[in-house]
Amino acid sequence: MKVIVRPTAAEAGAEAARRVAGLLADGTHPHLGVATGDSPLPLYAELARLVASGLDLSAVHAHALDEYVGLPAADPRSYHWFVRHHIAVPLGLDPAHVHVPEGAAPDPHAAADRHEARLRAVGGVQVQILGIGGNGHIGFNEPGSAIGSTTRVVDLTADTIAANQRFFTDGTPVPRQAVTQGVATILSARHLVLVASGEGKARAVRDALHGPVTPDCPASYLQTHPDATLYLDPAAASLLEALVPVPA
Ligand code: F6R
């Protein structure tokens, strides 16, 4: 795994965005895996700036990592909403090219199977953008997830439910299940770009990079991927062993 540390989360995200843009530039495999959450917002902001300056992503298909079970797509806490407002519209994607698991479908297991089948049909994405949970999750592959897991319905851990509580302050219960791409699905991407910032991610980042490859820290599975890069701010990198500096 390669590690790039920049002085701020904004700069780390901007550098990750330039990498993503470069990996999509030749247009031969226009499939981008997208994460939601706070971590990739600077990355999407920089990609939007590049689009405003002439980068054309109109042929790109976006495939989301995950979606809550039972939350309607129109709910502003849903990942459908996040992907539309923070990714599809600012990046000028064709709405027909935006694929988010249908967590509110009557049968979310069948929705998970459809998402997996769509990703397999294209041979995996060119580049998968990832965040990391404080507990080491990627997508919603919580600790205990197997390296061979595929897109499925999962139970969220108490940690993750507590972390998501900040978005559900109106009394709506925090969803307890999600549809998530599996670990094997994520690892089928040709390139992985993980962004993390803040000291709350430091321990998970350290375990992902320096710990054993173990279901206890699903992000540690990235060690088995031929091209995974972490883009970090100093706080997220604060528990790492000495790094070889990468020039700006
Ligand atoms: C989101 C996702 C999650 C988040 C992770 C970090 O699609 O799959 O793995 O990336 O929970 O969330 P933030 O960035 O909000 O701290």
mmCIF file of C-alpha atoms and ligand atoms in Angstrom:
data_model
loop_
_atom_site.group_PDB
_atom_site.id
_atom_site.type_symbol
_atom_site.label_atom_id
_atom_site.label_comp_id
_atom_site.label_asym_id
_atom_site.label_seq_id
_atom_site.Cartn_x
_atom_site.Cartn_y
_atom_site.Cartn_z
ATOM 1 C CA MET A 1 0.000 0.000 0.000
ATOM 2 C CA LYS A 2 1.165 3.500 -0.762
ATOM 3 C CA VAL A 3 0.594 6.340 1.711
ATOM 4 C CA ILE A 4 0.403 10.033 0.859
ATOM 5 C CA VAL A 5 0.148 12.535 3.724
ATOM 6 C CA ARG A 6 -0.722 16.151 3.016
ATOM 7 C CA PRO A 7 -0.913 19.085 5.457
ATOM 8 C CA THR A 8 -4.725 19.260 5.396
ATOM 9 C CA ALA A 9 -7.678 17.014 4.578
ATOM 10 C CA ALA A 10 -8.520 19.389 1.723
ATOM 11 C CA GLU A 11 -5.078 18.965 0.172
ATOM 12 C CA ALA A 12 -5.113 15.187 0.640
ATOM 13 C CA GLY A 13 -8.564 15.032 -0.973
ATOM 14 C CA ALA A 14 -7.485 17.263 -3.857
ATOM 15 C CA GLU A 15 -4.484 15.067 -4.559
ATOM 16 C CA ALA A 16 -6.689 11.970 -4.462
ATOM 17 C CA ALA A 17 -9.079 13.674 -6.908
ATOM 18 C CA ARG A 18 -6.275 14.356 -9.369
ATOM 19 C CA ARG A 19 -5.290 10.689 -9.200
ATOM 20 C CA VAL A 20 -8.889 9.592 -9.799
ATOM 21 C CA ALA A 21 -9.175 11.985 -12.751
ATOM 22 C CA GLY A 22 -5.925 10.614 -14.186
ATOM 23 C CA LEU A 23 -7.096 7.024 -13.836
ATOM 24 C CA LEU A 24 -10.322 7.813 -15.717
ATOM 25 C CA ALA A 25 -8.646 10.029 -18.313
ATOM 26 C CA ASP A 26 -8.259 7.609 -21.190
ATOM 27 C CA GLY A 27 -11.933 6.645 -21.019
ATOM 28 C CA THR A 28 -11.256 2.960 -21.689
ATOM 29 C CA HIS A 29 -12.966 1.761 -18.493
ATOM 30 C CA PRO A 30 -15.291 4.568 -17.374
ATOM 31 C CA HIS A 31 -16.477 2.995 -14.121
ATOM 32 C CA LEU A 32 -15.928 4.781 -10.813
ATOM 33 C CA GLY A 33 -16.760 3.338 -7.392
ATOM 34 C CA VAL A 34 -17.900 6.044 -4.990
ATOM 35 C CA ALA A 35 -17.981 6.245 -1.208
ATOM 36 C CA THR A 36 -20.270 8.531 0.768
ATOM 37 C CA GLY A 37 -19.607 10.207 4.128
ATOM 38 C CA ASP A 38 -17.500 13.194 5.179
ATOM 39 C CA SER A 39 -14.042 11.887 4.216
ATOM 40 C CA PRO A 40 -14.356 12.054 0.411
ATOM 41 C CA LEU A 41 -16.087 15.469 0.293
ATOM 42 C CA PRO A 42 -12.813 17.359 -0.450
ATOM 43 C CA LEU A 43 -12.072 14.810 -3.182
ATOM 44 C CA TYR A 44 -15.470 15.381 -4.826
ATOM 45 C CA ALA A 45 -15.089 19.160 -4.450
ATOM 46 C CA GLU A 46 -11.779 19.053 -6.343
ATOM 47 C CA LEU A 47 -13.202 16.727 -9.013
ATOM 48 C CA ALA A 48 -16.081 19.204 -9.454
ATOM 49 C CA ARG A 49 -13.529 22.010 -9.849
ATOM 50 C CA LEU A 50 -11.707 19.974 -12.513
ATOM 51 C CA VAL A 51 -15.024 19.350 -14.304
ATOM 52 C CA ALA A 52 -15.780 23.080 -14.217
ATOM 53 C CA SER A 53 -12.344 23.609 -15.805
ATOM 54 C CA GLY A 54 -13.055 21.211 -18.680
ATOM 55 C CA LEU A 55 -12.670 17.614 -17.407
ATOM 56 C CA ASP A 56 -15.431 15.591 -19.073
ATOM 57 C CA LEU A 57 -16.862 12.801 -16.919
ATOM 58 C CA SER A 58 -20.164 12.542 -18.798
ATOM 59 C CA ALA A 59 -19.385 8.997 -19.963
ATOM 60 C CA VAL A 60 -18.507 7.801 -16.446
ATOM 61 C CA HIS A 61 -20.715 5.383 -14.533
ATOM 62 C CA ALA A 62 -20.733 5.831 -10.743
ATOM 63 C CA HIS A 63 -21.302 2.737 -8.607
ATOM 64 C CA ALA A 64 -22.001 3.409 -4.918
ATOM 65 C CA LEU A 65 -20.482 1.324 -2.164
ATOM 66 C CA ASP A 66 -23.554 1.073 -0.014
ATOM 67 C CA GLU A 67 -27.028 2.203 1.033
ATOM 68 C CA TYR A 68 -29.098 1.928 4.179
ATOM 69 C CA VAL A 69 -31.863 -0.665 4.233
ATOM 70 C CA GLY A 70 -35.332 0.842 4.411
ATOM 71 C CA LEU A 71 -34.458 4.519 3.929
ATOM 72 C CA PRO A 72 -36.267 6.019 0.910
ATOM 73 C CA ALA A 73 -34.016 7.374 -1.862
ATOM 74 C CA ALA A 74 -35.545 10.845 -1.413
ATOM 75 C CA ASP A 75 -34.490 11.020 2.253
ATOM 76 C CA PRO A 76 -31.583 13.498 2.577
ATOM 77 C CA ARG A 77 -29.796 10.988 4.842
ATOM 78 C CA SER A 78 -29.897 8.311 2.122
ATOM 79 C CA TYR A 79 -26.834 7.548 0.052
ATOM 80 C CA HIS A 80 -28.975 7.972 -3.075
ATOM 81 C CA TRP A 81 -29.366 11.610 -1.996
ATOM 82 C CA PHE A 82 -25.653 11.995 -1.170
ATOM 83 C CA VAL A 83 -24.555 10.538 -4.495
ATOM 84 C CA ARG A 84 -26.958 12.766 -6.445
ATOM 85 C CA HIS A 85 -26.054 16.012 -4.620
ATOM 86 C CA HIS A 86 -22.346 15.589 -3.925
ATOM 87 C CA ILE A 87 -21.295 13.519 -6.930
ATOM 88 C CA ALA A 88 -23.677 13.095 -9.883
ATOM 89 C CA VAL A 89 -24.852 16.708 -10.271
ATOM 90 C CA PRO A 90 -21.533 18.500 -9.569
ATOM 91 C CA LEU A 91 -19.582 16.082 -11.766
ATOM 92 C CA GLY A 92 -22.079 16.254 -14.636
ATOM 93 C CA LEU A 93 -22.817 12.520 -14.652
ATOM 94 C CA ASP A 94 -25.689 11.150 -16.714
ATOM 95 C CA PRO A 95 -28.415 10.144 -14.183
ATOM 96 C CA ALA A 96 -28.780 6.872 -16.110
ATOM 97 C CA HIS A 97 -25.120 6.135 -15.231
ATOM 98 C CA VAL A 98 -25.588 6.391 -11.454
ATOM 99 C CA HIS A 99 -26.009 3.085 -9.647
ATOM 100 C CA VAL A 100 -26.803 2.921 -5.930
ATOM 101 C CA PRO A 101 -28.021 -0.257 -4.194
ATOM 102 C CA GLU A 102 -31.792 -0.085 -3.747
ATOM 103 C CA GLY A 103 -31.830 -0.342 0.015
ATOM 104 C CA ALA A 104 -35.516 0.585 0.175
ATOM 105 C CA ALA A 105 -36.565 -2.190 -2.243
ATOM 106 C CA PRO A 106 -39.087 -4.695 -0.888
ATOM 107 C CA ASP A 107 -36.369 -7.352 -1.126
ATOM 108 C CA PRO A 108 -32.993 -5.732 -0.253
ATOM 109 C CA HIS A 109 -31.219 -9.094 -0.686
ATOM 110 C CA ALA A 110 -32.311 -9.174 -4.329
ATOM 111 C CA ALA A 111 -31.241 -5.512 -4.633
ATOM 112 C CA ALA A 112 -27.786 -6.497 -3.317
ATOM 113 C CA ASP A 113 -27.575 -9.285 -5.898
ATOM 114 C CA ARG A 114 -28.470 -6.834 -8.681
ATOM 115 C CA HIS A 115 -25.743 -4.402 -7.570
ATOM 116 C CA GLU A 116 -23.147 -7.192 -7.475
ATOM 117 C CA ALA A 117 -24.254 -8.478 -10.902
ATOM 118 C CA ARG A 118 -23.971 -4.990 -12.399
ATOM 119 C CA LEU A 119 -20.415 -4.608 -11.063
ATOM 120 C CA ARG A 120 -19.408 -8.048 -12.304
ATOM 121 C CA ALA A 121 -20.922 -7.363 -15.712
ATOM 122 C CA VAL A 122 -18.513 -4.441 -16.179
ATOM 123 C CA GLY A 123 -15.553 -6.383 -14.771
ATOM 124 C CA GLY A 124 -15.232 -4.249 -11.621
ATOM 125 C CA VAL A 125 -14.579 -0.520 -11.506
ATOM 126 C CA GLN A 126 -11.490 1.304 -12.743
ATOM 127 C CA VAL A 127 -11.014 3.063 -9.418
ATOM 128 C CA GLN A 128 -12.828 2.665 -6.109
ATOM 129 C CA ILE A 129 -12.937 5.619 -3.718
ATOM 130 C CA LEU A 130 -13.076 4.520 -0.080
ATOM 131 C CA GLY A 131 -13.362 6.013 3.389
ATOM 132 C CA ILE A 132 -12.606 4.039 6.540
ATOM 133 C CA GLY A 133 -14.675 3.594 9.677
ATOM 134 C CA GLY A 134 -13.148 4.201 13.087
ATOM 135 C CA ASN A 135 -13.578 0.437 13.532
ATOM 136 C CA GLY A 136 -11.730 -0.336 10.293
ATOM 137 C CA HIS A 137 -14.778 -0.935 8.115
ATOM 138 C CA ILE A 138 -14.685 -0.316 4.361
ATOM 139 C CA GLY A 139 -18.060 0.183 2.764
ATOM 140 C CA PHE A 140 -20.190 -1.329 5.501
ATOM 141 C CA ASN A 141 -18.009 -4.421 5.780
ATOM 142 C CA GLU A 142 -17.833 -4.404 9.535
ATOM 143 C CA PRO A 143 -15.200 -6.283 11.585
ATOM 144 C CA GLY A 144 -15.717 -10.009 11.003
ATOM 145 C CA SER A 145 -16.392 -9.580 7.271
ATOM 146 C CA ALA A 146 -14.710 -12.226 5.114
ATOM 147 C CA ILE A 147 -12.232 -11.359 2.377
ATOM 148 C CA GLY A 148 -14.389 -13.288 -0.106
ATOM 149 C CA SER A 149 -17.626 -11.500 0.783
ATOM 150 C CA THR A 150 -19.757 -10.047 -2.008
ATOM 151 C CA THR A 151 -22.542 -7.445 -2.073
ATOM 152 C CA ARG A 152 -25.054 -8.289 0.614
ATOM 153 C CA VAL A 153 -27.299 -7.090 3.424
ATOM 154 C CA VAL A 154 -25.343 -6.554 6.649
ATOM 155 C CA ASP A 155 -26.127 -5.645 10.247
ATOM 156 C CA LEU A 156 -24.351 -2.454 11.300
ATOM 157 C CA THR A 157 -22.308 -2.596 14.493
ATOM 158 C CA ALA A 158 -23.165 -0.525 17.562
ATOM 159 C CA ASP A 159 -20.106 1.711 16.793
ATOM 160 C CA THR A 160 -21.322 2.455 13.291
ATOM 161 C CA ILE A 161 -24.901 3.090 14.419
ATOM 162 C CA ALA A 162 -23.544 5.500 17.062
ATOM 163 C CA ALA A 163 -21.351 7.277 14.461
ATOM 164 C CA ASN A 164 -24.351 7.661 12.141
ATOM 165 C CA GLN A 165 -26.571 9.032 14.917
ATOM 166 C CA ARG A 166 -25.336 12.553 14.080
ATOM 167 C CA PHE A 167 -27.450 12.521 10.906
ATOM 168 C CA PHE A 168 -30.651 11.318 12.618
ATOM 169 C CA THR A 169 -31.435 14.044 15.109
ATOM 170 C CA ASP A 170 -35.165 14.309 14.304
ATOM 171 C CA GLY A 171 -36.199 11.116 16.084
ATOM 172 C CA THR A 172 -36.064 8.905 12.963
ATOM 173 C CA PRO A 173 -34.365 5.677 14.067
ATOM 174 C CA VAL A 174 -30.815 5.201 12.747
ATOM 175 C CA PRO A 175 -30.877 2.364 10.197
ATOM 176 C CA ARG A 176 -29.500 -0.873 11.574
ATOM 177 C CA GLN A 177 -28.848 -2.600 8.298
ATOM 178 C CA ALA A 178 -27.296 -1.681 4.979
ATOM 179 C CA VAL A 179 -26.623 -3.139 1.559
ATOM 180 C CA THR A 180 -22.865 -3.002 1.002
ATOM 181 C CA GLN A 181 -20.466 -4.039 -1.679
ATOM 182 C CA GLY A 182 -18.499 -6.947 -0.257
ATOM 183 C CA VAL A 183 -14.781 -7.044 0.402
ATOM 184 C CA ALA A 184 -14.164 -9.141 -2.729
ATOM 185 C CA THR A 185 -16.292 -6.713 -4.727
ATOM 186 C CA ILE A 186 -14.207 -3.780 -3.499
ATOM 187 C CA LEU A 187 -10.934 -5.627 -4.146
ATOM 188 C CA SER A 188 -12.042 -6.303 -7.739
ATOM 189 C CA ALA A 189 -11.433 -2.600 -8.520
ATOM 190 C CA ARG A 190 -8.276 -2.010 -10.568
ATOM 191 C CA HIS A 191 -7.162 0.829 -8.281
ATOM 192 C CA LEU A 192 -8.161 1.745 -4.717
ATOM 193 C CA VAL A 193 -8.041 5.304 -3.373
ATOM 194 C CA LEU A 194 -8.802 5.635 0.345
ATOM 195 C CA VAL A 195 -9.155 9.046 2.010
ATOM 196 C CA ALA A 196 -9.087 9.550 5.773
ATOM 197 C CA SER A 197 -8.713 12.541 8.053
ATOM 198 C CA GLY A 198 -8.834 13.288 11.750
ATOM 199 C CA GLU A 199 -7.476 11.525 14.801
ATOM 200 C CA GLY A 200 -10.604 9.377 15.062
ATOM 201 C CA LYS A 201 -9.297 7.427 12.068
ATOM 202 C CA ALA A 202 -5.672 7.122 13.233
ATOM 203 C CA ARG A 203 -5.985 3.749 14.930
ATOM 204 C CA ALA A 204 -7.937 2.159 12.052
ATOM 205 C CA VAL A 205 -5.428 3.553 9.529
ATOM 206 C CA ARG A 206 -2.518 2.160 11.554
ATOM 207 C CA ASP A 207 -4.151 -1.272 11.839
ATOM 208 C CA ALA A 208 -5.014 -1.276 8.126
ATOM 209 C CA LEU A 209 -1.438 -0.530 7.136
ATOM 210 C CA HIS A 210 0.751 -2.133 9.794
ATOM 211 C CA GLY A 211 -1.496 -4.753 11.363
ATOM 212 C CA PRO A 212 -2.086 -8.316 10.230
ATOM 213 C CA VAL A 213 -4.507 -8.965 7.370
ATOM 214 C CA THR A 214 -7.506 -9.873 9.459
ATOM 215 C CA PRO A 215 -11.302 -9.719 9.476
ATOM 216 C CA ASP A 216 -10.928 -7.718 12.712
ATOM 217 C CA CYS A 217 -9.896 -4.747 10.558
ATOM 218 C CA PRO A 218 -11.507 -5.131 7.116
ATOM 219 C CA ALA A 219 -9.399 -2.244 5.738
ATOM 220 C CA SER A 220 -6.319 -4.450 6.315
ATOM 221 C CA TYR A 221 -7.504 -6.484 3.298
ATOM 222 C CA LEU A 222 -6.244 -3.592 1.177
ATOM 223 C CA GLN A 223 -2.745 -4.965 1.855
ATOM 224 C CA THR A 224 -3.617 -7.793 -0.563
ATOM 225 C CA HIS A 225 -4.494 -5.404 -3.421
ATOM 226 C CA PRO A 226 -1.852 -4.588 -6.066
ATOM 227 C CA ASP A 227 -2.673 -0.864 -6.166
ATOM 228 C CA ALA A 228 -4.124 0.699 -3.023
ATOM 229 C CA THR A 229 -3.190 4.243 -1.964
ATOM 230 C CA LEU A 230 -4.138 6.023 1.262
ATOM 231 C CA TYR A 231 -4.493 9.842 1.183
ATOM 232 C CA LEU A 232 -4.261 11.143 4.745
ATOM 233 C CA ASP A 233 -4.055 14.311 6.776
ATOM 234 C CA PRO A 234 -1.447 14.403 9.570
ATOM 235 C CA ALA A 235 -3.957 13.469 12.287
ATOM 236 C CA ALA A 236 -5.107 10.312 10.471
ATOM 237 C CA ALA A 237 -1.427 9.430 9.864
ATOM 238 C CA SER A 238 -0.341 10.204 13.430
ATOM 239 C CA LEU A 239 0.039 6.574 14.568
ATOM 240 C CA LEU A 240 1.911 5.356 11.502
ATOM 241 C CA GLU A 241 5.493 4.210 11.651
ATOM 242 C CA ALA A 242 8.053 6.325 9.763
ATOM 243 C CA LEU A 243 6.919 7.078 6.236
ATOM 244 C CA VAL A 244 9.013 7.687 3.168
ATOM 245 C CA PRO A 245 7.928 11.224 2.206
ATOM 246 C CA VAL A 246 6.174 11.529 -1.167
ATOM 247 C CA PRO A 247 7.042 14.853 -2.855
ATOM 248 C CA ALA A 248 4.195 17.373 -3.294
HETATM 249 C C1 F6R B 1 -19.623 5.220 3.004
HETATM 250 C C2 F6R B 1 -18.878 4.097 3.530
HETATM 251 C C3 F6R B 1 -18.222 4.105 4.868
HETATM 252 C C4 F6R B 1 -17.536 5.435 5.193
HETATM 253 C C5 F6R B 1 -16.940 5.395 6.593
HETATM 254 C C6 F6R B 1 -16.309 6.716 6.979
HETATM 255 O O1 F6R B 1 -20.134 4.945 1.710
HETATM 256 O O2 F6R B 1 -18.843 3.142 2.871
HETATM 257 O O3 F6R B 1 -17.261 3.076 4.906
HETATM 258 O O4 F6R B 1 -16.536 5.691 4.245
HETATM 259 O O5 F6R B 1 -17.931 5.074 7.550
HETATM 260 O O6 F6R B 1 -17.304 7.707 7.048
HETATM 261 P P1 F6R B 1 -16.899 9.231 7.221
HETATM 262 O O7 F6R B 1 -16.108 9.594 6.027
HETATM 263 O O8 F6R B 1 -18.199 9.982 7.277
HETATM 264 O O9 F6R B 1 -16.106 9.313 8.481
#
